[in-house]
CSV table of C-alpha atoms in Angstrom, one decimal:
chain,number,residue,atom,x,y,z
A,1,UNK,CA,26.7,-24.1,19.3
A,2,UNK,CA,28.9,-23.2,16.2
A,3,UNK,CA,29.2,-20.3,14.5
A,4,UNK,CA,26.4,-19.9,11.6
A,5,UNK,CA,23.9,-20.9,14.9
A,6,UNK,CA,24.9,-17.5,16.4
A,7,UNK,CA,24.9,-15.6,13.1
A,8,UNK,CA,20.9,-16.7,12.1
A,9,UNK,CA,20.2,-15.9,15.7
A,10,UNK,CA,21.3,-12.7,15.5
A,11,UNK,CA,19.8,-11.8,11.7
A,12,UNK,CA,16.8,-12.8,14.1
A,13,UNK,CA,17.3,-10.9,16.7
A,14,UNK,CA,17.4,-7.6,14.2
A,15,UNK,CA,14.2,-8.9,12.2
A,16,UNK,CA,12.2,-8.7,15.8
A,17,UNK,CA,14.4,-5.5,16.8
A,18,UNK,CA,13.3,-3.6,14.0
A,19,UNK,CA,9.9,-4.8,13.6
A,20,UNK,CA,8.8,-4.0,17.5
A,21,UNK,CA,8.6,-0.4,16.8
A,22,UNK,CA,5.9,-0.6,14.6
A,23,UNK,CA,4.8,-3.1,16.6
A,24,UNK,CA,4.7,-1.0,19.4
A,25,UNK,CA,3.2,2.5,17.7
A,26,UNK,CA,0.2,0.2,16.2
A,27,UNK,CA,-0.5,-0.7,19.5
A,28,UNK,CA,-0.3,3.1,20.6
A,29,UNK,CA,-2.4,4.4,18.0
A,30,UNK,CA,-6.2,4.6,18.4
A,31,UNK,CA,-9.1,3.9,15.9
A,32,UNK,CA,-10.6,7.2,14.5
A,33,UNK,CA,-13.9,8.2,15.3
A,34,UNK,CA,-16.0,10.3,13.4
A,35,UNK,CA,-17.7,13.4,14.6
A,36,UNK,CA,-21.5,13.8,13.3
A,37,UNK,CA,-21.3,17.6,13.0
A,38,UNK,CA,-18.0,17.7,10.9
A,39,UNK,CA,-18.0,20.2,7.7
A,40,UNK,CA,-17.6,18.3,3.9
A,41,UNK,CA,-14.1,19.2,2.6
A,42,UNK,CA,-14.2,20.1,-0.5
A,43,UNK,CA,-12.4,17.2,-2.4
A,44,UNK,CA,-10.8,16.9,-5.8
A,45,UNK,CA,-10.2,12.9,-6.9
A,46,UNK,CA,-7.6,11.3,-9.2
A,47,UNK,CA,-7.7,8.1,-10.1
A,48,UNK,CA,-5.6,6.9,-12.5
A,49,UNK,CA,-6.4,3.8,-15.1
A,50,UNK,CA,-5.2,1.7,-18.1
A,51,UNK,CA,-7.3,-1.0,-19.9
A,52,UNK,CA,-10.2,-0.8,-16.3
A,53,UNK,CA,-12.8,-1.3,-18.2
A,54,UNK,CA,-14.0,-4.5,-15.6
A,55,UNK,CA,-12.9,-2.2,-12.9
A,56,UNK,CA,-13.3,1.3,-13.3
A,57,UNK,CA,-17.4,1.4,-13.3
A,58,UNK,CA,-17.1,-0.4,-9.0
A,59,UNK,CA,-14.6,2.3,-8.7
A,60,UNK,CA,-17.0,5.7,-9.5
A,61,UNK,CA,-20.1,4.8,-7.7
A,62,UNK,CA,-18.6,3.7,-4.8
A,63,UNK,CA,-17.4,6.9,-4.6
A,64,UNK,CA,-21.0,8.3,-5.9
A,65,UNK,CA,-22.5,6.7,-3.4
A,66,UNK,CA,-20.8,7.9,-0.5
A,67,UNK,CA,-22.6,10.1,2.1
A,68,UNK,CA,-21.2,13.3,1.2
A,69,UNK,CA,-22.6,16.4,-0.4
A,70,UNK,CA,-21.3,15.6,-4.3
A,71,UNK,CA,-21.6,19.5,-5.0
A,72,UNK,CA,-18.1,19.7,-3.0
A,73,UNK,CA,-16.6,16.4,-5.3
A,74,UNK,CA,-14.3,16.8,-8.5
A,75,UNK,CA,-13.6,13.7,-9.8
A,76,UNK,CA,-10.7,13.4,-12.4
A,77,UNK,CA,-10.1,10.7,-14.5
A,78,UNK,CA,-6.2,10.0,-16.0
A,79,UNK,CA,-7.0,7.7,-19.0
A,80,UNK,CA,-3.5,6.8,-20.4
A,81,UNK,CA,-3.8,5.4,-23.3
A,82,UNK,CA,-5.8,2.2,-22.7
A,83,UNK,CA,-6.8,0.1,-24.8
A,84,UNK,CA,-10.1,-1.2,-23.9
A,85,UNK,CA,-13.7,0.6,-23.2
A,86,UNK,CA,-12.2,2.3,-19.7
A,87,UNK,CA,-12.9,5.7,-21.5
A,88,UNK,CA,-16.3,4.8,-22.4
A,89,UNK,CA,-17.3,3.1,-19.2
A,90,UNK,CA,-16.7,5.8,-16.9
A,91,UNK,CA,-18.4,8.6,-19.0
A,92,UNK,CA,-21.4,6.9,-18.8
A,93,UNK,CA,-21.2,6.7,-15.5
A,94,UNK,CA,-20.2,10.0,-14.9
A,95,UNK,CA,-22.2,12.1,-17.4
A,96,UNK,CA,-25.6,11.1,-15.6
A,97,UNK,CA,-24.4,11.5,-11.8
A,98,UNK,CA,-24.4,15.6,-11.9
A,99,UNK,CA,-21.2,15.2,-10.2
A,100,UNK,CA,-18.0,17.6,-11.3
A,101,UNK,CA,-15.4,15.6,-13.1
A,102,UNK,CA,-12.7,15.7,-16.0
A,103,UNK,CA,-11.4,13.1,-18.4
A,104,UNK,CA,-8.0,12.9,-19.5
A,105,UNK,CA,-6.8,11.0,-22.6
A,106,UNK,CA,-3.4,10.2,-23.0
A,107,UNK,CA,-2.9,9.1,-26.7
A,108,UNK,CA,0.1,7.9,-25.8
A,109,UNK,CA,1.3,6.1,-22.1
A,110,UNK,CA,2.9,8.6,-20.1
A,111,UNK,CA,3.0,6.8,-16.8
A,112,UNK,CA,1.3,7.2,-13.7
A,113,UNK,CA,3.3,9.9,-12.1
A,114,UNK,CA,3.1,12.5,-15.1
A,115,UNK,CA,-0.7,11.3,-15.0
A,116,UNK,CA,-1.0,12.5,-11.9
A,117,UNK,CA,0.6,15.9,-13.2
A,118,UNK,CA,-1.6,16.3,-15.9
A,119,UNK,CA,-4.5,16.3,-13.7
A,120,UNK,CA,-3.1,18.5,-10.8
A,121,UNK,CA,-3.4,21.1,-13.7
A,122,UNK,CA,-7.0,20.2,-13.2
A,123,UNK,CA,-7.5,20.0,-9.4
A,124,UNK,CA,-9.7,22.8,-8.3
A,125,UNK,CA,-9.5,21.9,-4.5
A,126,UNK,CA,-6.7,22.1,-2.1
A,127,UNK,CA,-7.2,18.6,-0.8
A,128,UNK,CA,-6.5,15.5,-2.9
A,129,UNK,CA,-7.3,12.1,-2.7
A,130,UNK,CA,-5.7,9.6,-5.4
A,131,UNK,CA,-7.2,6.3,-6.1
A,132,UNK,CA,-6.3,3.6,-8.4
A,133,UNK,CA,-9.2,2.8,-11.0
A,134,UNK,CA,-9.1,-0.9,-9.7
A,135,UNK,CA,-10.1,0.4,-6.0
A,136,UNK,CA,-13.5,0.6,-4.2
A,137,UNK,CA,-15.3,1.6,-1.0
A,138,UNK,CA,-17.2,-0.9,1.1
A,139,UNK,CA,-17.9,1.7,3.7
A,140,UNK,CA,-20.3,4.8,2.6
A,141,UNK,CA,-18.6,7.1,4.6
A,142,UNK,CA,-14.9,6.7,3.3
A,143,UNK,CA,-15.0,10.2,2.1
A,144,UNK,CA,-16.6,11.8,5.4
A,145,UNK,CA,-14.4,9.7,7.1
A,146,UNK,CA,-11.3,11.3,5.2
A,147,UNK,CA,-12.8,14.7,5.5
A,148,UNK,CA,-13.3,14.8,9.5
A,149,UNK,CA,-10.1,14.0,10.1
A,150,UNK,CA,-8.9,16.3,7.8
A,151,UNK,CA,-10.7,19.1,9.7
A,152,UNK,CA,-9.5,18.2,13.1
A,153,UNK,CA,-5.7,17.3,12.3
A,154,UNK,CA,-5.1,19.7,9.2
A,155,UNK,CA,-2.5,17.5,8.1
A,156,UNK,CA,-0.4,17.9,4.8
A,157,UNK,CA,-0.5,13.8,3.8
A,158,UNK,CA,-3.0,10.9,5.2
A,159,UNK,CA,-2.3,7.8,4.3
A,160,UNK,CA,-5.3,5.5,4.1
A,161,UNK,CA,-5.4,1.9,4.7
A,162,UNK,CA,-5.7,0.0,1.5
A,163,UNK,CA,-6.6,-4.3,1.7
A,164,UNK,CA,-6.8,-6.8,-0.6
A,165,UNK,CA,-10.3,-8.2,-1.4
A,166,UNK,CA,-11.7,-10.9,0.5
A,167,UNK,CA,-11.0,-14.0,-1.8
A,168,UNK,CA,-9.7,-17.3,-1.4
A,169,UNK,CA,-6.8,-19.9,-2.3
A,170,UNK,CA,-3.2,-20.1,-1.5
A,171,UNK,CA,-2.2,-17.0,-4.1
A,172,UNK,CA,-5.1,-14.8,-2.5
A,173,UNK,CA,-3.6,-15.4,1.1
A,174,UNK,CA,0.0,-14.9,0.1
A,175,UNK,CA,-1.0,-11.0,-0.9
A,176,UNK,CA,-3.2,-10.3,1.5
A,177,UNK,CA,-1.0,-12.0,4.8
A,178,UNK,CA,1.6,-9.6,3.2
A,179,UNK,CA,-0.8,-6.4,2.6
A,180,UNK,CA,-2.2,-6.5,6.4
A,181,UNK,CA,1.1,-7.1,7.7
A,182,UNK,CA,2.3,-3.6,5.8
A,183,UNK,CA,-1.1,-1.8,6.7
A,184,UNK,CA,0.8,-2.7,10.2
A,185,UNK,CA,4.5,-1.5,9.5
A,186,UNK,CA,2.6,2.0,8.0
A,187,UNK,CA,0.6,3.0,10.9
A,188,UNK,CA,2.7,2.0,13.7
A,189,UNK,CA,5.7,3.8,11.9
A,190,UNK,CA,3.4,7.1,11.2
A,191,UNK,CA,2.3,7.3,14.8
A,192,UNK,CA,6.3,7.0,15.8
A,193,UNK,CA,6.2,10.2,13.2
A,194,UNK,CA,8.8,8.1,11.3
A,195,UNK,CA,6.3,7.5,8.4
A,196,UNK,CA,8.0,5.2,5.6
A,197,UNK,CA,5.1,3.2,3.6
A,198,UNK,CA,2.2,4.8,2.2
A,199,UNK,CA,0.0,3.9,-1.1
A,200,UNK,CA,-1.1,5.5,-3.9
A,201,UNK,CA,-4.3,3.7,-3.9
A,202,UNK,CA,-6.2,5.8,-1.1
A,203,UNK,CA,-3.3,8.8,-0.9
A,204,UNK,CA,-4.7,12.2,0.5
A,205,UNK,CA,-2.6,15.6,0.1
A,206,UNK,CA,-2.6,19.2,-0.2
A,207,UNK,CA,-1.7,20.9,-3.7
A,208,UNK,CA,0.2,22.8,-1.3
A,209,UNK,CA,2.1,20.1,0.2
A,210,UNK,CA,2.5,18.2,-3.0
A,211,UNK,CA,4.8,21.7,-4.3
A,212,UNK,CA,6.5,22.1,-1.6
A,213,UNK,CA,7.9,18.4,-1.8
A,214,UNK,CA,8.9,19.6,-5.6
A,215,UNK,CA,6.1,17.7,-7.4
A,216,UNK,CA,7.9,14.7,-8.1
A,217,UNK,CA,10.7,16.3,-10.1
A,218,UNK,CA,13.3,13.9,-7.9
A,219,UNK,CA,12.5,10.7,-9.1
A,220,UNK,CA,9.9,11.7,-12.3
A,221,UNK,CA,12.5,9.0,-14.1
A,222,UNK,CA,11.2,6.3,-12.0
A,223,UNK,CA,8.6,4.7,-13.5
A,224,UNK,CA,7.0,3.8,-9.3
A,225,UNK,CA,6.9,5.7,-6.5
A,226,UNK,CA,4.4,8.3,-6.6
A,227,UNK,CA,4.0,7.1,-3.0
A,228,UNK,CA,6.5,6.3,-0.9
A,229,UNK,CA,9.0,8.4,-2.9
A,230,UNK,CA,6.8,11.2,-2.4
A,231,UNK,CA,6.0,10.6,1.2
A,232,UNK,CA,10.3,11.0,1.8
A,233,UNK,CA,10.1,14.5,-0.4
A,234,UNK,CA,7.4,15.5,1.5
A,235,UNK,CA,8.9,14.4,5.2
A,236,UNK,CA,12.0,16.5,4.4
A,237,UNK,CA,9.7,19.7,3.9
A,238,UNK,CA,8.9,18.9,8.3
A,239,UNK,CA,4.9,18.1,6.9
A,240,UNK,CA,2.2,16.4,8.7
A,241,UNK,CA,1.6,13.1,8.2
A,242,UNK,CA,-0.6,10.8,9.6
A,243,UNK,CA,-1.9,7.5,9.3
A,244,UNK,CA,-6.0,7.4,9.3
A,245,UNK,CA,-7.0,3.6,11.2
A,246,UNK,CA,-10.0,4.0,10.4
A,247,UNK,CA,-12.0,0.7,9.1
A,248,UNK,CA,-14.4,3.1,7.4
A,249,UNK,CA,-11.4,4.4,5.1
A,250,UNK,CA,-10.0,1.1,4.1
A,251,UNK,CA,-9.9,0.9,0.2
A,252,UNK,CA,-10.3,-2.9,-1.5
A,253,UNK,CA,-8.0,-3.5,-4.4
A,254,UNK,CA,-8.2,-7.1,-6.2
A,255,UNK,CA,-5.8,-9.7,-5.6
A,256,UNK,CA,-3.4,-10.5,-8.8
A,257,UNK,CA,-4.9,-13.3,-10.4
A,258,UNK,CA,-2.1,-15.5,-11.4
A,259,UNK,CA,1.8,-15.6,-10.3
A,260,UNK,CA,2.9,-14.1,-13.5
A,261,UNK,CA,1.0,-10.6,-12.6
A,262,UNK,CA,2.1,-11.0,-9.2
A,263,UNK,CA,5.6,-11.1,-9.8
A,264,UNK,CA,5.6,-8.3,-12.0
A,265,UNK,CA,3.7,-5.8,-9.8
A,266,UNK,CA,6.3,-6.4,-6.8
A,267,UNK,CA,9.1,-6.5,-9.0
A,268,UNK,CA,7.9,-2.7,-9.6
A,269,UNK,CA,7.3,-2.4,-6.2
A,270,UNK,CA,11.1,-3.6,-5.5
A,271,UNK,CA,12.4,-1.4,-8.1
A,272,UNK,CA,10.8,1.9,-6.5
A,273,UNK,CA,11.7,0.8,-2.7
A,274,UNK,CA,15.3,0.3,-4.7
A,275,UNK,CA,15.6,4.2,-5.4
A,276,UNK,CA,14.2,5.0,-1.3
A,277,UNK,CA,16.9,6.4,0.8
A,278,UNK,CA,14.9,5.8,4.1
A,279,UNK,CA,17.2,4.0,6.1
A,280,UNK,CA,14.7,2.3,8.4
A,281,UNK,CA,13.2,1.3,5.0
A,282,UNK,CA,16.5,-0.5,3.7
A,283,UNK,CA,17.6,-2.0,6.6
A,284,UNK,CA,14.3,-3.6,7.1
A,285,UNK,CA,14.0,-4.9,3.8
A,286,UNK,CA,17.8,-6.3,4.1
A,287,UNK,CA,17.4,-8.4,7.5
A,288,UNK,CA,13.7,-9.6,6.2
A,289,UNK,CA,15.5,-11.2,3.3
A,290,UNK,CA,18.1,-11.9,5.0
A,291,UNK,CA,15.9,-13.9,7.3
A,292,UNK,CA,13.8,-15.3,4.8
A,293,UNK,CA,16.7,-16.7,3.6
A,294,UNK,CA,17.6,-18.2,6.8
A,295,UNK,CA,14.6,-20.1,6.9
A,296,UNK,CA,15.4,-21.6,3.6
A,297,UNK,CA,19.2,-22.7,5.0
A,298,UNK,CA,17.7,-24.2,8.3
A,299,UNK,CA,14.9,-26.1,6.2
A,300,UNK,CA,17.5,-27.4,3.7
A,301,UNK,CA,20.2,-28.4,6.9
A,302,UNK,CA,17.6,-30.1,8.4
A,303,UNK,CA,17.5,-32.5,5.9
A,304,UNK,CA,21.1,-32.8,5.4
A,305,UNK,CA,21.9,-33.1,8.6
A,306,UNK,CA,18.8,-34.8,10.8
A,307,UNK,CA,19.9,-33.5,14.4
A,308,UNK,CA,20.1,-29.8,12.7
A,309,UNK,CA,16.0,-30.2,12.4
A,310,UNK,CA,15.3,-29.0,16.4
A,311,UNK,CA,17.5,-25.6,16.0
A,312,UNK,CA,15.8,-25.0,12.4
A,313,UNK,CA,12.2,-26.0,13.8
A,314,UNK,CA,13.0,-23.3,16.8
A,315,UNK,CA,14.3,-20.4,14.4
A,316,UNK,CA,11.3,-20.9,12.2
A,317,UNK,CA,9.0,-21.0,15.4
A,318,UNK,CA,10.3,-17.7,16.5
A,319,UNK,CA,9.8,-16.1,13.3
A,320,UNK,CA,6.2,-17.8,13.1
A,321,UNK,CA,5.5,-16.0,16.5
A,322,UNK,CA,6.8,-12.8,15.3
A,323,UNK,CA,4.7,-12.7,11.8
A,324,UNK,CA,1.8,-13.8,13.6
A,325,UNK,CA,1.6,-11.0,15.8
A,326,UNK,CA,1.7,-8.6,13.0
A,327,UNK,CA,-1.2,-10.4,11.3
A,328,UNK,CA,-3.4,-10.9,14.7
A,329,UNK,CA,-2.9,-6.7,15.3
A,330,UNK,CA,-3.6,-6.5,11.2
A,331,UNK,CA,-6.5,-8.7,11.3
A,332,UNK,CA,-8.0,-6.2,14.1
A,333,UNK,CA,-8.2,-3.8,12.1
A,334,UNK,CA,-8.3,-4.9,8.3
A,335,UNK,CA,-11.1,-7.9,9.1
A,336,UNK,CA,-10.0,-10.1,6.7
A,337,UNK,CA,-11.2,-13.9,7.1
A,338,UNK,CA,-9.8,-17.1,6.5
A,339,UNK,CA,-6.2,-16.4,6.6
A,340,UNK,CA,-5.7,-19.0,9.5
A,341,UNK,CA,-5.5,-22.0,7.8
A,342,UNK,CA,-2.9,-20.7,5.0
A,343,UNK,CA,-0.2,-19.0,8.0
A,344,UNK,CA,1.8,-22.2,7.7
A,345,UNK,CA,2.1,-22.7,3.7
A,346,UNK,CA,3.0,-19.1,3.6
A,347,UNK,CA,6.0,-19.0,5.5
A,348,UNK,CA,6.9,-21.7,4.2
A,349,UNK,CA,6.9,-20.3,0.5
A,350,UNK,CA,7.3,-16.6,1.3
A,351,UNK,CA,11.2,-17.3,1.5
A,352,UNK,CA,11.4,-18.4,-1.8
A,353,UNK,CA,9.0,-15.8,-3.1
A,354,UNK,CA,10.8,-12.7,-1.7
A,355,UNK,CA,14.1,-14.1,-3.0
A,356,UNK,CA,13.1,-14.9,-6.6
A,357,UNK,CA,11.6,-10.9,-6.3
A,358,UNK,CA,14.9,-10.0,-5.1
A,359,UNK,CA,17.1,-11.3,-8.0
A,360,UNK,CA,14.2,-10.6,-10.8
A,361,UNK,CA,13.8,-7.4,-10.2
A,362,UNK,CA,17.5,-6.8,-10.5
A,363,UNK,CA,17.0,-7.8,-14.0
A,364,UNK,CA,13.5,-6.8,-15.2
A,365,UNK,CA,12.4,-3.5,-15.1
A,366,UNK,CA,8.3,-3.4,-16.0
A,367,UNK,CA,6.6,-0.6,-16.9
A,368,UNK,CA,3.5,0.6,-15.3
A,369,UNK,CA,0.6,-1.9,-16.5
């Protein structure tokens, strides 16, 4: 066997190395039940939104419709500076359901992070959950759900499960095969206490925590990260964290409808994971594009070079095996249906797709919608 044969074998060996911890903590960790006789919390809500006007009126009464006692919601509302009817659309809503809330207007876009500032100002709970306006709840009791194990743990962050929409197509199974795989990596990392992913989308806090990790002032410059840069401030303080697998707190957030948005939301995903110094994190990211692009070599040698074709057929088997555990322990949890027929076509394109994110992102730097 020559040399490059021992060198993609071992870029393998590190991609299954480093993904059977969180292999192994998912499997450790236990589904959340809810008690019946748990208190409300009292709860203050941030969701941030530009130009949601399709969105943002799915996003407020899911959450009005939730089996919790409302008298014990604040719900604030970050507009910055959109564009459309979002403003318009959600005080409607609002104004009618009795519930507490607050509406912020930017007049001009000041990015999500000093959003979430601004209405921290606002917040007159100690817990916080933040949402993204293009977010809903299938499940009634995603806030009790939340707010019991809120009670029993006392933890400083919970991060929530968020999954992509259940859709259809090639572009559809693409994000979600990737989302369910990371719902993976986050919980089975955060019951190792070595928490590294977390999303903004369904984020829960204390005010108390959130000053203690200094509020964002370490990467306010960043236009991304008011998650998982956060969640590394907040570790260094020695807080809480846990991750709540619970089906009943899973968030829904739409697929991107075309390749062009795609790209541009993990392009700013890449740029904020480009400014985290978790070193689990990095090297992660490294070998999985380092074996991505081994799959690409041992497609394009098999071609070349026909009697190549068994050695690339058994390193892309391997890998197949590996990714399909993560999305069998995902699917478990998440639900989400009719991925089976698109496993193939995606690893077959994911390669590609992770290294045109790599080098575009080194070039492009987008702002926040």
């Amino acid at each position: 066997m020559s040399v490059e044969y021992y060198i993609l074998f071992g870029i393998l060996f590190l991609y299954a190395l480093l993904l059977s911890f969180p292999i192994l903590g998912f499997a450790k960790s236990e589904f959340v039940k809810n008690d019946s006789d748990s208190l409300n919390e009292p709860i203050s809500i941030i969701i941030c939104a530009r130009n949601e006007e399709k969105n943002i009126p799915r996003c407020l009464k899911t959450i009005l419709h939730q089996q919790y006692d409302l008298s014990k919601l604040q719900i604030i509302l970050i507009d910055d500076a959109s564009t459309d009817s979002t403003v318009n659309y959600a005080q409607a809503i609002l104004k009618v359901s009795g519930i507490n809330y607050k509406i912020i207007q930017n007049k001009k876009q000041l990015g999500k992070k000093r959003s979430i500032l601004q209405a921290l100002q606002l917040a007159e709970y100690e817990l916080i959950i933040t949402r993204d306006a293009d977010t809903y709840t299938l499940s009634d009791e995603w806030l009790y759900t939340i707010s019991d194990f809120y009670t029993k743990h006392k933890c400083d962050m919970i991060i929530g499960p968020v999954a992509i929409s259940q859709n259809s197509g090639a572009l559809w199974a693409l994000q979600a095969i990737e989302n369910d795989i990371l719902n993976v990596l986050s919980c089975g990392m955060a019951k190792l206490k070595k928490p590294f992913l977390c999303s903004g989308a369904n984020l829960i806090f204390t005010k108390t925590a959130f000053k203690k990790a200094g509020s964002y002032q370490s990467h306010l410059a960043i236009t991304s990260g008011d998650d998982v840069l956060f969640l590394e401030d907040l570790k260094k303080t020695g807080a809480k964290i846990s991750y709540l697998k619970s089906n009943k707190a899973v968030v829904y957030t739409y697929p991107c409808p075309n390749i062009k948005s795609l790209f541009l939301q993990k392009i700013r995903w890449a740029n904020k994971f480009s400014s985290n110094k978790n070193y689990y994190n990095n090297l992660l990211a490294f070998v999985t594009l380092l074996t991505n692009i081994s799959v690409l070599f041992c497609i394009l040698n098999a071609f070349l070079v026909a009697q190549n074709a068994t050695f690339g057929l058994i390193f892309i088997g391997i890998k197949l095996v590996i990714d399909n555990l993560l999305l069998f322990l995902a699917s478990r949890f998440l639900k989400t249906k009719g991925l089976t027929m698109y496993i193939l076509p995606v690893a077959l394109v994911y390669p590609v797709y992770v290294l045109l994110i790599s080098l575009l992102s080194i070039f492009i730097k987008p702002n926040w919608k």
